[in-house]
Short mmCIF file of C-alpha atoms in Angstrom, two decimals:
data_model
loop_
_atom_site.label_atom_id
_atom_site.label_comp_id
_atom_site.label_asym_id
_atom_site.label_seq_id
_atom_site.Cartn_x
_atom_site.Cartn_y
_atom_site.Cartn_z
CA MET A 973 10.19 -8.96 13.15
CA PHE A 974 13.37 -7.27 14.94
CA SER A 975 14.26 -10.49 17.51
CA SER A 976 14.58 -9.47 20.86
CA ALA A 977 18.41 -10.91 20.82
CA VAL A 978 19.44 -8.59 17.51
CA ASP A 979 17.76 -5.36 19.07
CA ALA A 980 19.84 -5.93 22.26
CA LEU A 981 23.06 -6.61 20.74
CA ALA A 982 23.01 -3.90 18.60
CA ARG A 983 22.93 -1.36 21.52
CA LYS A 984 24.85 -2.83 23.37
CA ALA A 985 27.43 -1.67 20.31
CA LEU A 986 26.03 0.94 19.80
CA PHE A 987 26.31 2.64 23.29
CA SER A 988 29.99 1.92 22.98
CA LEU A 989 30.28 5.13 21.24
CA ASP A 990 28.59 8.26 21.59
CA ALA A 991 25.23 8.91 21.40
CA GLU A 992 25.67 11.25 18.14
CA THR A 993 28.23 8.87 16.45
CA ALA A 994 25.95 6.75 17.47
CA HIS A 995 22.94 8.22 15.25
CA GLY A 996 24.88 8.23 12.77
CA LEU A 997 25.79 4.82 12.61
CA THR A 998 22.14 4.23 12.42
CA VAL A 999 22.26 6.61 10.09
CA LYS A 1000 24.71 5.35 8.10
CA ALA A 1001 23.50 1.37 8.18
CA LEU A 1002 19.84 2.26 7.40
CA ALA A 1003 20.74 4.23 3.93
CA SER A 1004 22.71 0.85 3.25
CA GLY A 1005 20.16 -1.32 3.09
CA LEU A 1006 22.17 -4.00 5.57
CA THR A 1007 19.30 -3.62 8.37
CA PRO A 1008 16.50 -5.88 6.93
CA ALA A 1009 12.60 -3.96 6.71
CA CYS A 1010 10.13 -5.55 9.36
CA LYS A 1011 6.38 -7.42 9.32
CA VAL A 1012 5.04 -5.55 11.64
CA PRO A 1013 0.41 -6.71 12.16
CA GLN A 1014 -1.66 -5.47 9.36
CA ASP A 1015 -4.86 -4.12 11.15
CA GLY A 1016 -7.63 -1.99 9.32
CA ARG A 1017 -8.64 -1.12 12.51
CA LEU A 1018 -5.77 1.53 13.33
CA ALA A 1019 -5.34 3.49 9.19
CA VAL A 1020 -6.07 6.58 10.65
CA THR A 1021 -7.25 9.56 8.19
CA LEU A 1022 -5.76 13.16 8.73
CA ALA A 1023 -6.84 15.97 5.48
CA ASP A 1024 -6.93 13.97 2.46
CA LEU A 1025 -3.80 12.09 3.75
CA ALA A 1026 -4.19 7.87 4.34
CA PHE A 1027 -1.65 6.40 7.58
CA PRO A 1028 -1.81 3.32 7.52
CA ASN A 1029 -0.74 2.29 10.97
CA PRO A 1030 -0.76 5.73 13.61
CA LEU A 1031 2.83 5.28 14.89
CA GLY A 1032 5.39 7.66 13.16
CA MET A 1033 9.33 8.22 13.31
CA ALA A 1034 8.87 11.42 15.06
CA ALA A 1035 12.04 14.96 12.91
CA GLY A 1036 15.36 14.67 14.24
CA PHE A 1037 16.07 10.91 13.70
CA ASP A 1038 16.48 11.85 9.98
CA LYS A 1039 17.48 15.60 9.30
CA ASN A 1040 18.44 15.47 5.48
CA GLY A 1041 15.87 13.16 4.16
CA GLU A 1042 18.23 10.43 3.58
CA VAL A 1043 16.81 7.09 4.55
CA PRO A 1044 12.69 8.01 4.64
CA ASP A 1045 12.13 4.98 3.03
CA ALA A 1046 14.79 2.35 5.28
CA LEU A 1047 11.70 4.31 8.57
CA LEU A 1048 9.11 3.06 6.26
CA ALA A 1049 9.93 -0.45 5.89
CA LEU A 1050 10.45 -0.28 9.70
CA GLY A 1051 7.05 -0.02 10.08
CA PHE A 1052 5.92 3.70 10.85
CA GLY A 1053 2.57 3.89 9.00
CA PHE A 1054 4.74 7.64 8.58
CA THR A 1055 7.60 9.18 8.92
CA GLU A 1056 8.79 13.44 9.85
CA ILE A 1057 11.53 14.59 8.28
CA GLY A 1058 13.63 17.88 9.55
CA THR A 1059 13.36 20.54 10.88
CA VAL A 1060 15.19 21.54 8.13
CA THR A 1061 15.83 24.51 7.91
CA PRO A 1062 16.85 27.30 4.82
CA LEU A 1063 20.84 28.11 5.15
CA ALA A 1064 22.45 24.89 5.72
CA GLN A 1065 23.59 25.11 9.59
CA GLU A 1066 26.03 23.46 11.60
CA GLY A 1067 24.03 23.75 15.14
CA ASN A 1068 25.48 24.11 18.47
CA PRO A 1069 28.73 22.64 18.79
CA ARG A 1070 29.75 19.02 20.14
CA PRO A 1071 28.68 17.34 22.88
CA ARG A 1072 25.43 18.44 22.14
CA VAL A 1073 23.88 15.22 22.92
CA PHE A 1074 22.86 13.41 26.15
CA ARG A 1075 21.67 9.41 27.33
CA LEU A 1076 20.45 9.01 30.64
CA PRO A 1077 19.74 5.23 30.19
CA ALA A 1078 19.37 5.28 34.21
CA ASP A 1079 15.65 7.87 33.49
CA ARG A 1080 15.37 5.81 29.73
CA GLY A 1081 16.48 9.76 28.64
CA VAL A 1082 18.34 11.71 26.27
CA ILE A 1083 18.66 15.47 26.59
CA ASN A 1084 20.24 17.90 23.47
CA ARG A 1085 21.22 20.85 22.63
CA LEU A 1086 21.71 19.98 18.43
CA GLY A 1087 20.34 23.49 17.38
CA PHE A 1088 18.29 22.43 14.33
CA ASN A 1089 21.85 21.30 12.48
CA ASN A 1090 20.78 20.77 8.92
CA GLU A 1091 22.36 20.56 5.20
CA GLY A 1092 18.90 23.26 4.10
CA HIS A 1093 16.73 23.20 1.80
CA ALA A 1094 18.30 22.42 -1.59
CA ALA A 1095 19.81 19.39 0.05
CA LEU A 1096 16.92 18.08 1.48
CA ARG A 1097 14.92 18.70 -2.38
CA ALA A 1098 16.70 17.39 -4.05
CA ARG A 1099 15.99 13.94 -2.04
CA LEU A 1100 12.85 14.12 -2.01
CA ALA A 1101 12.47 14.56 -5.37
CA ALA A 1102 14.49 11.38 -6.15
CA ARG A 1103 11.92 9.25 -3.94
CA ARG A 1104 8.52 11.38 -5.45
CA HIS A 1105 7.39 8.18 -6.89
CA ARG A 1106 7.85 5.56 -3.96
CA GLY A 1107 4.37 6.68 -2.53
CA GLY A 1108 4.73 6.22 1.79
CA ILE A 1109 4.10 10.15 4.13
CA VAL A 1110 6.92 11.69 4.48
CA GLY A 1111 6.75 14.88 6.14
CA VAL A 1112 9.17 18.03 6.03
CA ASN A 1113 9.44 19.60 9.38
CA VAL A 1114 10.19 23.26 8.99
CA GLY A 1115 12.44 25.95 10.88
CA ALA A 1116 14.10 28.72 11.01
CA ASN A 1117 17.92 29.97 10.97
CA LYS A 1118 19.11 30.79 14.59
CA ASP A 1119 19.94 33.83 12.58
CA ALA A 1120 17.29 34.68 10.37
CA ALA A 1121 16.45 38.01 10.07
CA ASP A 1122 13.06 37.53 9.56
CA ARG A 1123 12.57 34.68 11.29
CA ILE A 1124 9.06 33.49 10.33
CA ALA A 1125 9.88 34.03 6.56
CA ASP A 1126 11.93 31.38 7.13
CA TYR A 1127 9.11 28.99 7.97
CA VAL A 1128 7.35 30.81 4.16
CA ALA A 1129 9.99 29.68 2.53
CA GLY A 1130 9.39 26.69 3.84
CA ILE A 1131 6.19 25.67 2.44
CA GLU A 1132 7.30 27.45 -0.82
CA ALA A 1133 10.54 24.59 -1.49
CA PHE A 1134 8.48 21.90 -0.65
CA ALA A 1135 4.60 22.13 -1.29
CA ASP A 1136 4.99 19.80 -3.82
CA LEU A 1137 6.79 17.13 -1.66
CA ALA A 1138 5.31 17.34 1.09
CA SER A 1139 3.66 14.32 2.18
CA TYR A 1140 2.83 17.09 5.45
CA PHE A 1141 3.76 19.92 7.20
CA ALA A 1142 5.02 20.04 10.88
CA VAL A 1143 5.37 24.39 11.95
CA ASN A 1144 8.52 23.71 14.72
CA ILE A 1145 8.60 26.58 16.66
CA SER A 1146 9.56 25.03 20.62
CA SER A 1147 12.59 23.84 20.09
CA PRO A 1148 14.04 25.00 23.33
CA ASN A 1149 17.88 25.27 20.65
CA THR A 1150 17.09 28.22 18.91
CA PRO A 1151 17.57 31.11 21.71
CA GLY A 1152 14.44 32.86 21.23
CA LEU A 1153 12.07 30.48 19.18
CA ARG A 1154 9.04 29.16 21.17
CA ASP A 1155 8.22 33.51 20.88
CA LEU A 1156 6.76 32.12 18.26
CA GLN A 1157 4.20 30.39 20.22
CA ALA A 1158 2.82 33.70 22.81
CA ARG A 1159 -0.36 34.94 20.54
CA GLU A 1160 0.09 37.67 18.76
CA ALA A 1161 3.23 36.48 16.76
CA LEU A 1162 1.58 32.82 16.17
CA LYS A 1163 -1.97 34.71 14.46
CA GLU A 1164 1.67 36.20 12.06
CA LEU A 1165 2.77 33.87 11.74
CA LEU A 1166 -0.11 31.26 10.93
CA GLY A 1167 -1.41 33.56 8.95
CA ARG A 1168 1.62 33.83 6.82
CA VAL A 1169 1.68 30.30 6.71
CA MET A 1170 -1.63 29.79 5.05
CA GLU A 1171 -1.22 32.21 2.43
CA ALA A 1172 1.83 30.48 2.08
CA ARG A 1173 -0.11 26.58 1.49
CA GLU A 1174 -2.56 28.35 -0.65
CA ALA A 1175 -0.73 30.37 -3.07
CA ALA A 1176 1.27 26.92 -3.43
CA ALA A 1177 -1.21 24.91 -3.68
CA GLY A 1178 -2.63 27.40 -6.66
CA ARG A 1179 0.68 25.60 -8.48
CA HIS A 1180 0.94 21.84 -7.16
CA GLY A 1181 -2.52 21.60 -7.56
CA ARG A 1182 -2.60 20.09 -4.10
CA ALA A 1183 -3.25 22.18 0.20
CA VAL A 1184 -0.30 20.71 1.64
CA PRO A 1185 -1.31 20.18 4.83
CA VAL A 1186 -0.07 22.01 7.89
CA LEU A 1187 0.28 20.76 12.24
CA LEU A 1188 2.51 23.14 14.31
CA LYS A 1189 4.57 22.00 16.95
CA ILE A 1190 4.02 22.88 19.96
CA ALA A 1191 6.36 22.99 23.73
CA PRO A 1192 5.06 21.03 26.59
CA ASP A 1193 5.99 23.82 29.59
CA MET A 1194 3.14 26.06 28.78
CA ASP A 1195 0.96 27.64 31.08
CA GLU A 1196 -2.79 27.30 30.99
CA ALA A 1197 -2.89 31.10 29.10
CA GLY A 1198 -0.56 29.89 26.91
CA LEU A 1199 -2.11 26.95 26.10
CA ASP A 1200 -5.21 29.19 25.70
CA ASP A 1201 -3.65 30.77 23.24
CA ILE A 1202 -2.76 28.68 20.77
CA ALA A 1203 -5.19 26.32 20.91
CA ALA A 1204 -7.97 30.11 19.57
CA GLU A 1205 -5.58 30.66 17.25
CA VAL A 1206 -4.31 27.61 15.53
CA LEU A 1207 -8.62 26.73 14.86
CA ALA A 1208 -8.92 30.70 13.62
CA ALA A 1209 -5.75 29.49 11.36
CA GLY A 1210 -7.50 26.44 9.96
CA ILE A 1211 -4.96 24.59 9.39
CA GLU A 1212 -5.06 20.67 10.09
CA GLY A 1213 -3.19 19.64 12.93
CA LEU A 1214 -0.72 20.14 16.73
CA ILE A 1215 1.65 18.19 17.31
CA VAL A 1216 2.52 17.65 20.71
CA SER A 1217 5.36 17.66 22.20
CA ASN A 1218 8.80 18.63 21.45
CA THR A 1219 11.86 18.45 24.26
CA THR A 1220 10.93 20.08 27.82
CA LEU A 1221 13.53 22.56 29.85
CA ALA A 1222 12.26 20.62 33.42
CA ARG A 1223 14.45 18.64 34.23
CA GLY A 1224 12.39 17.16 37.74
CA GLY A 1225 12.90 13.99 38.96
CA LEU A 1226 15.69 12.22 36.91
CA THR A 1227 18.62 9.94 38.57
CA ASP A 1228 21.07 11.14 36.58
CA ARG A 1229 21.88 14.62 37.61
CA LYS A 1230 25.07 15.10 36.76
CA SER A 1231 23.64 14.74 32.73
CA ALA A 1232 20.86 16.73 33.95
CA ALA A 1233 22.47 19.98 34.40
CA GLU A 1234 23.74 19.64 30.77
CA ALA A 1235 21.45 22.22 28.88
CA GLY A 1236 18.78 21.87 26.36
CA GLY A 1237 15.55 19.74 25.58
CA LEU A 1238 14.58 16.76 27.55
CA SER A 1239 13.48 13.60 25.68
CA GLY A 1240 12.45 9.68 26.62
CA ARG A 1241 10.03 8.92 29.36
CA PRO A 1242 11.02 11.70 32.08
CA LEU A 1243 8.82 13.57 29.37
CA PHE A 1244 6.12 11.55 28.79
CA ARG A 1245 3.81 12.45 31.74
CA ARG A 1246 4.03 16.56 31.02
CA SER A 1247 3.83 16.02 27.22
CA THR A 1248 0.33 13.81 28.10
CA ILE A 1249 -1.15 16.32 29.73
CA ALA A 1250 -0.58 19.18 27.06
CA LEU A 1251 -1.92 16.98 25.16
CA ALA A 1252 -5.23 16.18 26.93
CA ARG A 1253 -4.94 20.59 27.79
CA MET A 1254 -4.90 20.91 24.22
CA ARG A 1255 -7.33 18.43 23.18
CA LEU A 1256 -10.88 20.07 25.52
CA ARG A 1257 -9.24 22.68 23.95
CA VAL A 1258 -9.62 22.28 20.56
CA GLY A 1259 -13.24 19.28 19.98
CA PRO A 1260 -12.16 16.27 19.34
CA ARG A 1261 -12.47 16.43 16.07
CA LEU A 1262 -8.72 18.61 15.16
CA PRO A 1263 -5.89 15.51 14.22
CA ILE A 1264 -3.57 15.75 17.06
CA VAL A 1265 0.65 13.88 16.81
CA GLY A 1266 0.87 11.99 20.70
CA LEU A 1267 4.83 12.25 21.12
CA GLY A 1268 7.09 12.12 23.83
CA GLY A 1269 7.76 9.13 26.06
CA ILE A 1270 6.99 6.22 24.16
CA ASP A 1271 8.37 3.34 25.12
CA SER A 1272 6.47 0.59 24.83
CA GLY A 1273 3.12 -0.38 23.88
CA GLU A 1274 1.33 1.33 27.12
CA ALA A 1275 2.58 4.37 26.67
CA ALA A 1276 0.90 4.18 23.32
CA TRP A 1277 -2.67 3.12 23.85
CA THR A 1278 -2.20 5.96 27.21
CA LYS A 1279 -1.37 8.85 23.98
CA ILE A 1280 -4.55 7.91 21.79
CA THR A 1281 -6.64 7.64 25.37
CA ALA A 1282 -5.48 11.05 26.79
CA GLY A 1283 -5.80 12.86 23.43
CA ALA A 1284 -3.70 12.12 19.99
CA SER A 1285 -5.19 10.58 16.42
CA LEU A 1286 -1.64 9.98 16.30
CA LEU A 1287 1.45 8.86 17.68
CA GLN A 1288 4.73 9.98 17.23
CA LEU A 1289 8.50 8.42 18.20
CA TYR A 1290 12.32 8.56 18.81
CA THR A 1291 14.32 8.21 21.61
CA GLY A 1292 11.95 4.77 23.05
CA LEU A 1293 13.87 3.79 19.75
CA VAL A 1294 17.23 4.60 21.21
CA TYR A 1295 16.18 2.23 24.59
CA GLU A 1296 14.28 -0.62 23.17
CA GLY A 1297 14.53 -0.53 19.77
CA PRO A 1298 12.91 -0.64 16.02
CA GLY A 1299 10.67 -4.96 17.84
CA LEU A 1300 9.13 -1.46 19.64
CA VAL A 1301 7.34 -0.94 16.47
CA GLY A 1302 5.77 -3.94 16.06
CA ARG A 1303 5.08 -4.68 19.57
CA ILE A 1304 3.44 -1.92 19.92
CA LEU A 1305 1.22 -1.98 17.24
CA THR A 1306 -0.05 -5.12 18.12
CA HIS A 1307 -0.28 -3.88 21.73
CA LEU A 1308 -3.44 -1.75 20.13
CA SER A 1309 -4.70 -4.56 18.46
CA ALA A 1310 -4.87 -5.69 21.11
CA CYS A 1311 -6.25 -2.44 23.25
CA LEU A 1312 -8.98 -3.07 21.22
CA ASP A 1313 -9.96 -6.36 21.36
CA ARG A 1314 -10.63 -5.81 24.68
CA HIS A 1315 -11.82 -2.69 24.94
CA GLY A 1316 -14.37 -3.70 22.34
CA LEU A 1317 -13.07 -0.55 19.57
CA ALA A 1318 -13.83 -0.47 16.11
CA HIS A 1319 -11.27 1.80 14.98
CA LEU A 1320 -8.56 3.20 17.19
CA GLY A 1321 -10.35 6.36 16.09
CA GLU A 1322 -12.38 6.00 19.36
CA ALA A 1323 -10.72 5.50 22.04
CA SER A 1324 -8.64 8.47 21.44
CA GLY A 1325 -9.45 10.94 24.04
CA ARG A 1326 -11.31 8.54 26.28
CA ASN A 1327 -8.95 9.48 29.65
CA ALA A 1328 -8.36 13.14 27.97
CA GLU A 1329 -10.09 15.37 31.42
CA ALA A 1330 -8.36 12.67 33.77
CA TRP A 1331 -4.45 13.61 32.19
CA ALA A 1332 -5.71 17.58 31.81
CA LYS A 1333 -5.76 17.92 35.50
CA ALA A 1334 -2.81 15.90 36.80
CA ASP A 1335 0.30 17.48 37.84
CA PRO A 1336 2.53 17.40 35.64
CA ASP A 1337 5.74 17.50 38.03
CA GLY A 1338 3.74 14.86 39.64
CA GLN A 1339 4.54 11.34 39.74
CA GLY A 1340 2.71 8.07 38.20
CA SER A 1341 0.05 7.32 35.95
CA VAL A 1342 -3.48 8.89 35.62
#
């Protein structure tokens, strides 16, 4: 496990650089093999099954860190139970102009307006093909090019491009940084999107012999009617799960008012409450069986446990790692095991959703925990 002293030293060096440069150097360090593997607790009670996937533990690296599939194996070596690559679009694109990533240290948050910057399908496919036999759960987060004439066709192209390589697909229609993308969350658009995606998935299954699980990644900023529509279409389409949630456009309660004025999606600790409420409300809508990945503001074992009890089946983080370092992975898993001991539970799934009703009633713009 990484020592807290090493974590702190590395963070101090990286925080002396602008956020995007620091991120690039972190990816290069992981790719170089200079970062050691991290031993994390092995507890069979934390294993999770989703469709045909057996996750060794519930904690994953969220999309956005490894957009181009450069370091999936290095991330798995840090102790993550899975990792998610992307968001990847059919054609390479630069994304929005720099600067486009802003730390909010006083709030333990980050605002980004990257805009799906990535090297495109071909580059990612080459990297994934090269690691085909290495194992580990590596999801592919698919998106649409900014100037695509038919954005749904871009998602279909993503399914077709990676159906023989992806452990699962995350369909990302919730980034706030591609104009109009969140319009795909509207009911009729979502119905068409999921229908075409699932049709492509089934066709690919016929070619490759495996139906790759599909998860939908949604925003935390929807009203009750929007959540109703998404729940109905997700259940009707028969997809395998949800990821709740992407970044938020809300800015309430931030200390760093200068950075808060920057356009983009807010992640990290300020997202925790809003995303957890959205998670709980969606859990109550879709029932206890549909897997939901809880994402947004997880930076401690306590936050991870709260997401589980609010309704999560699996977890993802990214910004928490920026502030807490790679040792966070082991600390979270240790805490989850301790919570199972304390509550006398035989498996993590027994805790999922225990506090969903309370979180579902909370005010996203309120303060404190439930």
